[in-house]
Amino acid sequence: MRTIGDYPGVREATMAVARLYSSTLLLGPPMCDELVALVEHMFTEEEAEIARHLKPLVPMSARRLAKAAGRPLRDVEHRLEKLAYEKYILVSFGKERRRLYTVMPIVPGTFESVLVRKSADSVTPWHVRFAELYEDLYATGFLADYYHKPMDSVRYLPVGEALQAQPMAFPSDRLENILDRYHDFAVGVCQCRLTKQLVGDGCGKPLEVCTVMGDMAPTLVEQGRMRPVGKSEVLEIKRAAEKEGLVTWIMNEESGKFTNCSCSCCGCCCGAMRTVTQFNTPGFIAPPHFMPRIDRQTCTSCGKCSKVCPMGALNVFALGGKEGEKHLLHKSERCIGCGLCVVACPEKALTLKAVDDYQEPPRGWPSYLAKYARN
C-alpha cells in the first residue's frame, strides 16, 4: 500500500477526493492504490475539482461549491446534476435551484447507487470498469476494520418453507408481514451478483431480486432504474429466488416508515456474507433468530446440507481420517439461520430452533442508531 506522495501522476484534486472517501465517517478505506484508481474512474478532472470541496455528512449547495472551487455557478450546477442523476455518485436533496449535494460512503452507498438498474443490459463500459475497480477495493478487506463490534445493519430471514409451522416465529421473521407495512414496491438487479457477472465471475443465479419498498420506490421507478411491482409479485420473486438457493435479507429495523430494501443473496457474491466468509467479521449481520439443530440419530452425514449452505457453516468430515466415520459439523459463528439446510435435508434430520436470547429488531431508525451508532 503506497502513501499519498507516491502518486506523482495523479492530480491533486483526485487525491483530495480520495482522501474524502477514506474518511472513517464514511467507513472509508485507507489511502491505497485501489481507492485512488476507483476515484480516478468515478470523477473527471473537472468533477474532482468541484467534489474535492465536499465534506463527509455535510450537504452543500451548488452556489457554495462554485464559490469554493472558483468556477461559474451554471457550470458547477451542470456537473453536479450529472454526478447525482447520470452517474448517481452523489446524493441530492431538495428542489431544483435549491438542491443540496453530499457524498456517500463507497459501500454501503455509492456502489449500490451506481449499479441500481432494471436490467444488466443497461450497463456501459464505464459501469464494467467501475465494477472491476470496486472488486479490487473490496478485496483489500477494508470493511473488516469497521465490524469488530456489532452493527447489525441487516438480518437474514428464514426461508419460507423452513419457517412453516414454526411457533416461535415473530411477524418480523416473515417477509409477507414486513411487506404489509409498505404501499410502494420496485425491483431491479442485485448489484453484488451484477458486479460479479461483469468481472467474469458470476454464479448464474437470478439477478432481478433486489427490492425497494416505501418512499424510495416511486423515485427509482421514475428515474428508470427499477420497475414497479406489487406485493404479490415481490413474494413470487422471493419464493423463486429461495428455490434457487438464495436467501433474503432485510434492513434491521421495524418501523415500516420511510423506506426499506431487501435482496436475495448468495454466499459467493453478496458483500455482506463475504465479510463473514472471506474476512471473518460477522458484525455487519444481526444474529439470527433461529439456528439449525441436528438429530444425530437420523442424520446420515450425506452432505446435501453443506452443499446448499451459503456461509460454509455446515461441513462433513471423516472421524479418524479419510476412511473414518462421517460427521456433520455446524459452525454457529458463521450461521445466519437461513434454513436452506433444513429444506435440503432428505432425512429431515435438521430443524430450525429459536435462539434463547434472541432480541427483536429495533423499532425504528432512531432506536437503531441509539443502540449501534457508538459502535
GROMACS .gro file of C-alpha atoms in nm:
model
  375
    1MET     CA    1   0.000   0.000   0.000
    2ARG     CA    2   0.153   0.328  -0.112
    3THR     CA    3   0.140   0.668   0.059
    4ILE     CA    4  -0.002   0.989  -0.087
    5GLY     CA    5   0.338   1.109  -0.204
    6ASP     CA    6   0.376   0.801  -0.424
    7TYR     CA    7   0.118   0.917  -0.680
    8PRO     CA    8   0.306   1.177  -0.888
    9GLY     CA    9   0.088   1.114  -1.195
   10VAL     CA   10  -0.242   1.171  -1.013
   11ARG     CA   11  -0.383   1.522  -0.997
   12GLU     CA   12  -0.423   1.684  -0.656
   13ALA     CA   13  -0.800   1.724  -0.700
   14THR     CA   14  -0.834   1.347  -0.745
   15MET     CA   15  -0.618   1.285  -0.438
   16ALA     CA   16  -0.834   1.526  -0.238
   17VAL     CA   17  -1.149   1.335  -0.336
   18ALA     CA   18  -0.979   1.005  -0.249
   19ARG     CA   19  -0.893   1.147   0.095
   20LEU     CA   20  -1.260   1.243   0.132
   21TYR     CA   21  -1.372   0.886   0.064
   22SER     CA   22  -1.108   0.749   0.302
   23SER     CA   23  -1.271   0.929   0.598
   24THR     CA   24  -1.379   0.699   0.879
   25LEU     CA   25  -1.704   0.900   0.889
   26LEU     CA   26  -1.777   0.736   0.552
   27LEU     CA   27  -1.648   0.392   0.656
   28GLY     CA   28  -1.368   0.460   0.413
   29PRO     CA   29  -1.062   0.252   0.330
   30PRO     CA   30  -0.714   0.387   0.398
   31MET     CA   31  -0.546   0.564   0.108
   32CYS     CA   32  -0.435   0.292  -0.131
   33ASP     CA   33  -0.383   0.213  -0.498
   34GLU     CA   34  -0.727   0.060  -0.530
   35LEU     CA   35  -0.908   0.361  -0.382
   36VAL     CA   36  -0.721   0.612  -0.596
   37ALA     CA   37  -0.788   0.409  -0.912
   38LEU     CA   38  -1.161   0.392  -0.835
   39VAL     CA   39  -1.186   0.766  -0.765
   40GLU     CA   40  -0.995   0.846  -1.085
   41HIS     CA   41  -1.253   0.646  -1.277
   42MET     CA   42  -1.555   0.794  -1.098
   43PHE     CA   43  -1.466   1.161  -1.143
   44THR     CA   44  -1.336   1.354  -1.440
   45GLU     CA   45  -1.075   1.617  -1.365
   46GLU     CA   46  -1.336   1.895  -1.374
   47GLU     CA   47  -1.576   1.698  -1.150
   48ALA     CA   48  -1.300   1.627  -0.899
   49GLU     CA   49  -1.217   2.000  -0.878
   50ILE     CA   50  -1.572   2.054  -0.752
   51ALA     CA   51  -1.616   1.737  -0.544
   52ARG     CA   52  -1.294   1.797  -0.350
   53HIS     CA   53  -1.477   2.071  -0.157
   54LEU     CA   54  -1.749   1.837  -0.028
   55LYS     CA   55  -1.732   1.723   0.331
   56PRO     CA   56  -1.846   1.395   0.490
   57LEU     CA   57  -2.210   1.406   0.602
   58VAL     CA   58  -2.245   1.780   0.523
   59PRO     CA   59  -2.484   1.864   0.233
   60MET     CA   60  -2.369   2.168   0.033
   61SER     CA   61  -2.536   2.387  -0.228
   62ALA     CA   62  -2.409   2.434  -0.583
   63ARG     CA   63  -2.356   2.804  -0.508
   64ARG     CA   64  -2.134   2.727  -0.211
   65LEU     CA   65  -1.935   2.469  -0.408
   66ALA     CA   66  -1.898   2.707  -0.702
   67LYS     CA   67  -1.754   2.972  -0.471
   68ALA     CA   68  -1.515   2.722  -0.309
   69ALA     CA   69  -1.399   2.591  -0.648
   70GLY     CA   70  -1.382   2.936  -0.810
   71ARG     CA   71  -1.595   2.817  -1.103
   72PRO     CA   72  -1.909   2.957  -1.273
   73LEU     CA   73  -2.229   2.858  -1.095
   74ARG     CA   74  -2.402   2.719  -1.406
   75ASP     CA   75  -2.101   2.501  -1.486
   76VAL     CA   76  -2.096   2.364  -1.131
   77GLU     CA   77  -2.472   2.303  -1.134
   78HIS     CA   78  -2.443   2.111  -1.462
   79ARG     CA   79  -2.161   1.889  -1.333
   80LEU     CA   80  -2.331   1.823  -1.000
   81GLU     CA   81  -2.650   1.719  -1.180
   82LYS     CA   82  -2.451   1.473  -1.389
   83LEU     CA   83  -2.284   1.326  -1.080
   84ALA     CA   84  -2.617   1.296  -0.898
   85TYR     CA   85  -2.855   1.197  -1.179
   86GLU     CA   86  -2.645   1.032  -1.451
   87LYS     CA   87  -2.357   0.867  -1.268
   88TYR     CA   88  -2.553   0.850  -0.937
   89ILE     CA   89  -2.235   0.909  -0.737
   90LEU     CA   90  -2.365   1.197  -0.525
   91VAL     CA   91  -2.689   1.227  -0.328
   92SER     CA   92  -2.900   1.539  -0.375
   93PHE     CA   93  -3.179   1.684  -0.164
   94GLY     CA   94  -3.443   1.945  -0.237
   95LYS     CA   95  -3.591   2.102  -0.548
   96GLU     CA   96  -3.406   2.236  -0.850
   97ARG     CA   97  -3.206   2.554  -0.781
   98ARG     CA   98  -3.223   2.478  -0.410
   99ARG     CA   99  -3.064   2.136  -0.415
  100LEU     CA  100  -2.801   2.028  -0.169
  101TYR     CA  101  -2.539   1.766  -0.253
  102THR     CA  102  -2.334   1.529  -0.045
  103VAL     CA  103  -2.106   1.231  -0.090
  104MET     CA  104  -2.197   0.875   0.014
  105PRO     CA  105  -1.972   0.605   0.156
  106ILE     CA  106  -1.830   0.385  -0.118
  107VAL     CA  107  -2.014   0.097   0.047
  108PRO     CA  108  -2.287   0.088   0.154
  109GLY     CA  109  -2.390   0.376  -0.070
  110THR     CA  110  -2.202   0.463  -0.388
  111PHE     CA  111  -2.154   0.103  -0.503
  112GLU     CA  112  -2.525   0.026  -0.480
  113SER     CA  113  -2.639   0.360  -0.621
  114VAL     CA  114  -2.420   0.339  -0.932
  115LEU     CA  115  -2.531  -0.016  -1.016
  116VAL     CA  116  -2.904   0.003  -0.936
  117ARG     CA  117  -3.083  -0.068  -1.264
  118LYS     CA  118  -3.372  -0.255  -1.420
  119SER     CA  119  -3.157  -0.498  -1.616
  120ALA     CA  120  -2.798  -0.592  -1.685
  121ASP     CA  121  -2.849  -0.482  -2.046
  122SER     CA  122  -2.824  -0.116  -1.946
  123VAL     CA  123  -2.464  -0.127  -1.825
  124THR     CA  124  -2.198   0.062  -2.020
  125PRO     CA  125  -1.821   0.009  -2.042
  126TRP     CA  126  -1.795   0.276  -1.770
  127HIS     CA  127  -2.003   0.056  -1.537
  128VAL     CA  128  -1.797  -0.251  -1.621
  129ARG     CA  129  -1.477  -0.070  -1.527
  130PHE     CA  130  -1.642   0.063  -1.210
  131ALA     CA  131  -1.731  -0.295  -1.112
  132GLU     CA  132  -1.376  -0.416  -1.175
  133LEU     CA  133  -1.220  -0.138  -0.968
  134TYR     CA  134  -1.474  -0.177  -0.689
  135GLU     CA  135  -1.399  -0.551  -0.666
  136ASP     CA  136  -1.028  -0.471  -0.638
  137LEU     CA  137  -1.101  -0.233  -0.349
  138TYR     CA  138  -1.341  -0.475  -0.176
  139ALA     CA  139  -1.075  -0.747  -0.194
  140THR     CA  140  -0.844  -0.539   0.028
  141GLY     CA  141  -1.074  -0.628   0.317
  142PHE     CA  142  -1.103  -0.271   0.443
  143LEU     CA  143  -1.460  -0.327   0.563
  144ALA     CA  144  -1.332  -0.570   0.824
  145ASP     CA  145  -1.181  -0.275   1.010
  146TYR     CA  146  -1.531  -0.147   1.090
  147TYR     CA  147  -1.716  -0.459   1.200
  148HIS     CA  148  -1.530  -0.581   1.507
  149LYS     CA  149  -1.820  -0.452   1.715
  150PRO     CA  150  -2.180  -0.537   1.622
  151MET     CA  151  -2.359  -0.302   1.384
  152ASP     CA  152  -2.640  -0.544   1.295
  153SER     CA  153  -2.730  -0.342   0.985
  154VAL     CA  154  -2.909  -0.627   0.808
  155ARG     CA  155  -3.072  -0.952   0.907
  156TYR     CA  156  -3.147  -1.264   0.706
  157LEU     CA  157  -3.498  -1.403   0.706
  158PRO     CA  158  -3.552  -1.779   0.734
  159VAL     CA  159  -3.654  -1.948   0.410
  160GLY     CA  160  -4.034  -1.962   0.399
  161GLU     CA  161  -4.051  -2.338   0.358
  162ALA     CA  162  -3.832  -2.394   0.662
  163LEU     CA  163  -4.033  -2.144   0.869
  164GLN     CA  164  -4.372  -2.307   0.816
  165ALA     CA  165  -4.544  -2.411   1.139
  166GLN     CA  166  -4.266  -2.253   1.347
  167PRO     CA  167  -4.447  -2.139   1.663
  168MET     CA  168  -4.160  -1.915   1.781
  169ALA     CA  169  -4.159  -1.703   1.465
  170PHE     CA  170  -4.232  -1.331   1.502
  171PRO     CA  171  -4.401  -1.120   1.233
  172SER     CA  172  -4.053  -0.972   1.176
  173ASP     CA  173  -3.938  -1.318   1.063
  174ARG     CA  174  -4.194  -1.334   0.785
  175LEU     CA  175  -4.141  -1.133   0.470
  176GLU     CA  176  -4.511  -1.106   0.390
  177ASN     CA  177  -4.574  -0.936   0.726
  178ILE     CA  178  -4.291  -0.691   0.666
  179LEU     CA  179  -4.423  -0.604   0.319
  180ASP     CA  180  -4.768  -0.528   0.465
  181ARG     CA  181  -4.622  -0.212   0.619
  182TYR     CA  182  -4.549  -0.055   0.280
  183HIS     CA  183  -4.754   0.055  -0.021
  184ASP     CA  184  -4.493   0.107  -0.294
  185PHE     CA  185  -4.250  -0.153  -0.428
  186ALA     CA  186  -3.985  -0.162  -0.701
  187VAL     CA  187  -3.749  -0.433  -0.819
  188GLY     CA  188  -3.415  -0.432  -1.002
  189VAL     CA  189  -3.099  -0.635  -1.038
  190CYS     CA  190  -2.879  -0.744  -0.748
  191GLN     CA  191  -2.577  -0.515  -0.752
  192CYS     CA  192  -2.346  -0.776  -0.599
  193ARG     CA  193  -2.427  -1.050  -0.850
  194LEU     CA  194  -2.424  -0.798  -1.134
  195THR     CA  195  -2.073  -0.691  -1.033
  196LYS     CA  196  -1.950  -1.049  -1.024
  197GLN     CA  197  -2.105  -1.111  -1.364
  198LEU     CA  198  -1.939  -0.801  -1.510
  199VAL     CA  199  -1.595  -0.912  -1.387
  200GLY     CA  200  -1.643  -1.261  -1.532
  201ASP     CA  201  -1.707  -1.439  -1.204
  202GLY     CA  202  -2.087  -1.466  -1.199
  203CYS     CA  203  -2.269  -1.759  -1.040
  204GLY     CA  204  -2.562  -1.765  -1.283
  205LYS     CA  205  -2.830  -1.722  -1.016
  206PRO     CA  206  -3.123  -1.481  -1.076
  207LEU     CA  207  -3.039  -1.112  -1.096
  208GLU     CA  208  -3.379  -0.940  -1.069
  209VAL     CA  209  -3.432  -0.985  -0.695
  210CYS     CA  210  -3.330  -0.653  -0.538
  211THR     CA  211  -3.639  -0.488  -0.389
  212VAL     CA  212  -3.702  -0.139  -0.254
  213MET     CA  213  -4.019  -0.064  -0.058
  214GLY     CA  214  -4.162   0.258   0.076
  215ASP     CA  215  -4.081   0.619  -0.014
  216MET     CA  216  -3.778   0.549  -0.236
  217ALA     CA  217  -3.957   0.305  -0.467
  218PRO     CA  218  -4.151   0.563  -0.678
  219THR     CA  219  -3.837   0.775  -0.717
  220LEU     CA  220  -3.632   0.483  -0.850
  221VAL     CA  221  -3.914   0.390  -1.088
  222GLU     CA  222  -3.943   0.750  -1.213
  223GLN     CA  223  -3.567   0.756  -1.275
  224GLY     CA  224  -3.596   0.439  -1.481
  225ARG     CA  225  -3.363   0.246  -1.252
  226MET     CA  226  -3.618  -0.008  -1.123
  227ARG     CA  227  -3.959  -0.132  -1.236
  228PRO     CA  228  -4.277  -0.106  -1.026
  229VAL     CA  229  -4.421  -0.424  -0.875
  230GLY     CA  230  -4.692  -0.518  -0.627
  231LYS     CA  231  -4.659  -0.710  -0.304
  232SER     CA  232  -4.771  -1.037  -0.463
  233GLU     CA  233  -4.502  -1.016  -0.733
  234VAL     CA  234  -4.236  -0.937  -0.473
  235LEU     CA  235  -4.331  -1.255  -0.286
  236GLU     CA  236  -4.325  -1.457  -0.610
  237ILE     CA  237  -3.977  -1.325  -0.691
  238LYS     CA  238  -3.852  -1.407  -0.342
  239ARG     CA  239  -4.001  -1.758  -0.342
  240ALA     CA  240  -3.844  -1.831  -0.680
  241ALA     CA  241  -3.512  -1.700  -0.551
  242GLU     CA  242  -3.526  -1.929  -0.248
  243LYS     CA  243  -3.578  -2.227  -0.479
  244GLU     CA  244  -3.252  -2.126  -0.648
  245GLY     CA  245  -3.071  -2.138  -0.313
  246LEU     CA  246  -3.080  -1.763  -0.242
  247VAL     CA  247  -3.166  -1.621   0.099
  248THR     CA  248  -3.350  -1.298   0.175
  249TRP     CA  249  -3.211  -1.010   0.380
  250ILE     CA  250  -3.388  -0.701   0.509
  251MET     CA  251  -3.269  -0.386   0.684
  252ASN     CA  252  -3.269  -0.449   1.058
  253GLU     CA  253  -3.540  -0.208   1.175
  254GLU     CA  254  -3.913  -0.245   1.227
  255SER     CA  255  -4.077   0.095   1.180
  256GLY     CA  256  -4.233   0.037   0.838
  257LYS     CA  257  -4.169   0.406   0.768
  258PHE     CA  258  -3.971   0.588   0.501
  259THR     CA  259  -3.802   0.312   0.303
  260ASN     CA  260  -3.654  -0.034   0.331
  261CYS     CA  261  -3.478  -0.268   0.095
  262SER     CA  262  -3.420  -0.637   0.050
  263CYS     CA  263  -3.218  -0.861  -0.178
  264SER     CA  264  -3.190  -1.236  -0.226
  265CYS     CA  265  -2.831  -1.332  -0.170
  266CYS     CA  266  -2.575  -1.600  -0.247
  267GLY     CA  267  -2.264  -1.664  -0.041
  268CYS     CA  268  -2.033  -1.628  -0.341
  269CYS     CA  269  -2.136  -1.274  -0.445
  270CYS     CA  270  -2.307  -1.098  -0.153
  271GLY     CA  271  -2.083  -0.834   0.002
  272ALA     CA  272  -2.239  -0.873   0.348
  273MET     CA  273  -2.199  -1.253   0.350
  274ARG     CA  274  -1.844  -1.226   0.221
  275THR     CA  275  -1.745  -1.009   0.516
  276VAL     CA  276  -1.801  -1.325   0.721
  277THR     CA  277  -1.672  -1.596   0.487
  278GLN     CA  278  -1.371  -1.407   0.347
  279PHE     CA  279  -1.278  -1.170   0.629
  280ASN     CA  280  -1.421  -1.337   0.943
  281THR     CA  281  -1.611  -1.027   1.057
  282PRO     CA  282  -1.977  -1.110   1.128
  283GLY     CA  283  -2.060  -0.777   1.294
  284PHE     CA  284  -2.245  -0.638   0.991
  285ILE     CA  285  -2.514  -0.908   1.010
  286ALA     CA  286  -2.759  -0.931   1.302
  287PRO     CA  287  -2.755  -1.258   1.500
  288PRO     CA  288  -3.024  -1.496   1.369
  289HIS     CA  289  -3.348  -1.576   1.547
  290PHE     CA  290  -3.317  -1.943   1.453
  291MET     CA  291  -3.036  -2.195   1.430
  292PRO     CA  292  -3.043  -2.544   1.277
  293ARG     CA  293  -3.045  -2.836   1.519
  294ILE     CA  294  -2.911  -3.176   1.413
  295ASP     CA  295  -3.079  -3.504   1.504
  296ARG     CA  296  -2.772  -3.727   1.524
  297GLN     CA  297  -2.987  -4.040   1.526
  298THR     CA  298  -3.137  -3.952   1.188
  299CYS     CA  299  -2.851  -3.767   1.018
  300THR     CA  300  -2.658  -3.978   0.765
  301SER     CA  301  -2.394  -3.708   0.701
  302CYS     CA  302  -2.482  -3.715   0.332
  303GLY     CA  303  -2.354  -3.359   0.290
  304LYS     CA  304  -2.651  -3.219   0.100
  305CYS     CA  305  -2.699  -2.951   0.366
  306SER     CA  306  -2.336  -2.840   0.339
  307LYS     CA  307  -2.367  -2.805  -0.038
  308VAL     CA  308  -2.653  -2.553  -0.010
  309CYS     CA  309  -2.520  -2.357   0.289
  310PRO     CA  310  -2.418  -2.012   0.159
  311MET     CA  311  -2.193  -1.943   0.456
  312GLY     CA  312  -1.987  -2.262   0.484
  313ALA     CA  313  -2.141  -2.314   0.826
  314LEU     CA  314  -2.201  -2.688   0.773
  315ASN     CA  315  -1.922  -2.928   0.688
  316VAL     CA  316  -1.892  -3.305   0.667
  317PHE     CA  317  -1.564  -3.462   0.769
  318ALA     CA  318  -1.440  -3.811   0.847
  319LEU     CA  319  -1.352  -3.902   1.205
  320GLY     CA  320  -1.017  -4.076   1.218
  321GLY     CA  321  -0.904  -3.991   0.866
  322LYS     CA  322  -1.018  -4.035   0.508
  323GLU     CA  323  -1.192  -4.368   0.563
  324GLY     CA  324  -1.334  -4.282   0.904
  325GLU     CA  325  -1.696  -4.239   1.007
  326LYS     CA  326  -1.852  -3.926   0.859
  327HIS     CA  327  -1.964  -3.649   1.091
  328LEU     CA  328  -2.161  -3.325   1.029
  329LEU     CA  329  -2.018  -3.016   1.196
  330HIS     CA  330  -2.216  -2.694   1.244
  331LYS     CA  331  -2.016  -2.372   1.285
  332SER     CA  332  -2.263  -2.146   1.463
  333GLU     CA  333  -2.040  -1.838   1.433
  334ARG     CA  334  -2.086  -1.846   1.055
  335CYS     CA  335  -2.456  -1.938   1.052
  336ILE     CA  336  -2.717  -1.677   0.951
  337GLY     CA  337  -3.015  -1.902   1.028
  338CYS     CA  338  -3.147  -1.905   0.671
  339GLY     CA  339  -3.283  -2.261   0.687
  340LEU     CA  340  -3.169  -2.373   0.341
  341CYS     CA  341  -3.008  -2.672   0.507
  342VAL     CA  342  -3.340  -2.774   0.664
  343VAL     CA  343  -3.512  -2.770   0.326
  344ALA     CA  344  -3.230  -2.966   0.159
  345CYS     CA  345  -3.206  -3.247   0.416
  346PRO     CA  346  -3.363  -3.567   0.269
  347GLU     CA  347  -3.382  -3.735   0.612
  348LYS     CA  348  -3.547  -3.442   0.794
  349ALA     CA  349  -3.261  -3.455   1.041
  350LEU     CA  350  -3.235  -3.076   1.058
  351THR     CA  351  -3.488  -2.841   1.214
  352LEU     CA  352  -3.489  -2.471   1.296
  353LYS     CA  353  -3.492  -2.391   1.666
  354ALA     CA  354  -3.532  -2.047   1.820
  355VAL     CA  355  -3.227  -1.895   1.987
  356ASP     CA  356  -3.300  -1.842   2.357
  357ASP     CA  357  -3.156  -1.491   2.397
  358TYR     CA  358  -3.271  -1.351   2.062
  359GLN     CA  359  -3.357  -0.980   2.064
  360GLU     CA  360  -3.617  -0.846   1.822
  361PRO     CA  361  -3.505  -0.581   1.569
  362PRO     CA  362  -3.505  -0.214   1.673
  363ARG     CA  363  -3.846  -0.048   1.637
  364GLY     CA  364  -3.716   0.225   1.410
  365TRP     CA  365  -3.406   0.407   1.288
  366PRO     CA  366  -3.378   0.631   1.598
  367SER     CA  367  -3.368   0.327   1.829
  368TYR     CA  368  -3.128   0.151   1.591
  369LEU     CA  369  -2.888   0.448   1.595
  370ALA     CA  370  -2.917   0.482   1.971
  371LYS     CA  371  -2.811   0.121   2.007
  372TYR     CA  372  -2.540   0.087   1.741
  373ALA     CA  373  -2.410   0.429   1.629
  374ARG     CA  374  -2.143   0.429   1.901
  375ASN     CA  375  -2.004   0.103   1.767
   0.00000   0.00000   0.00000
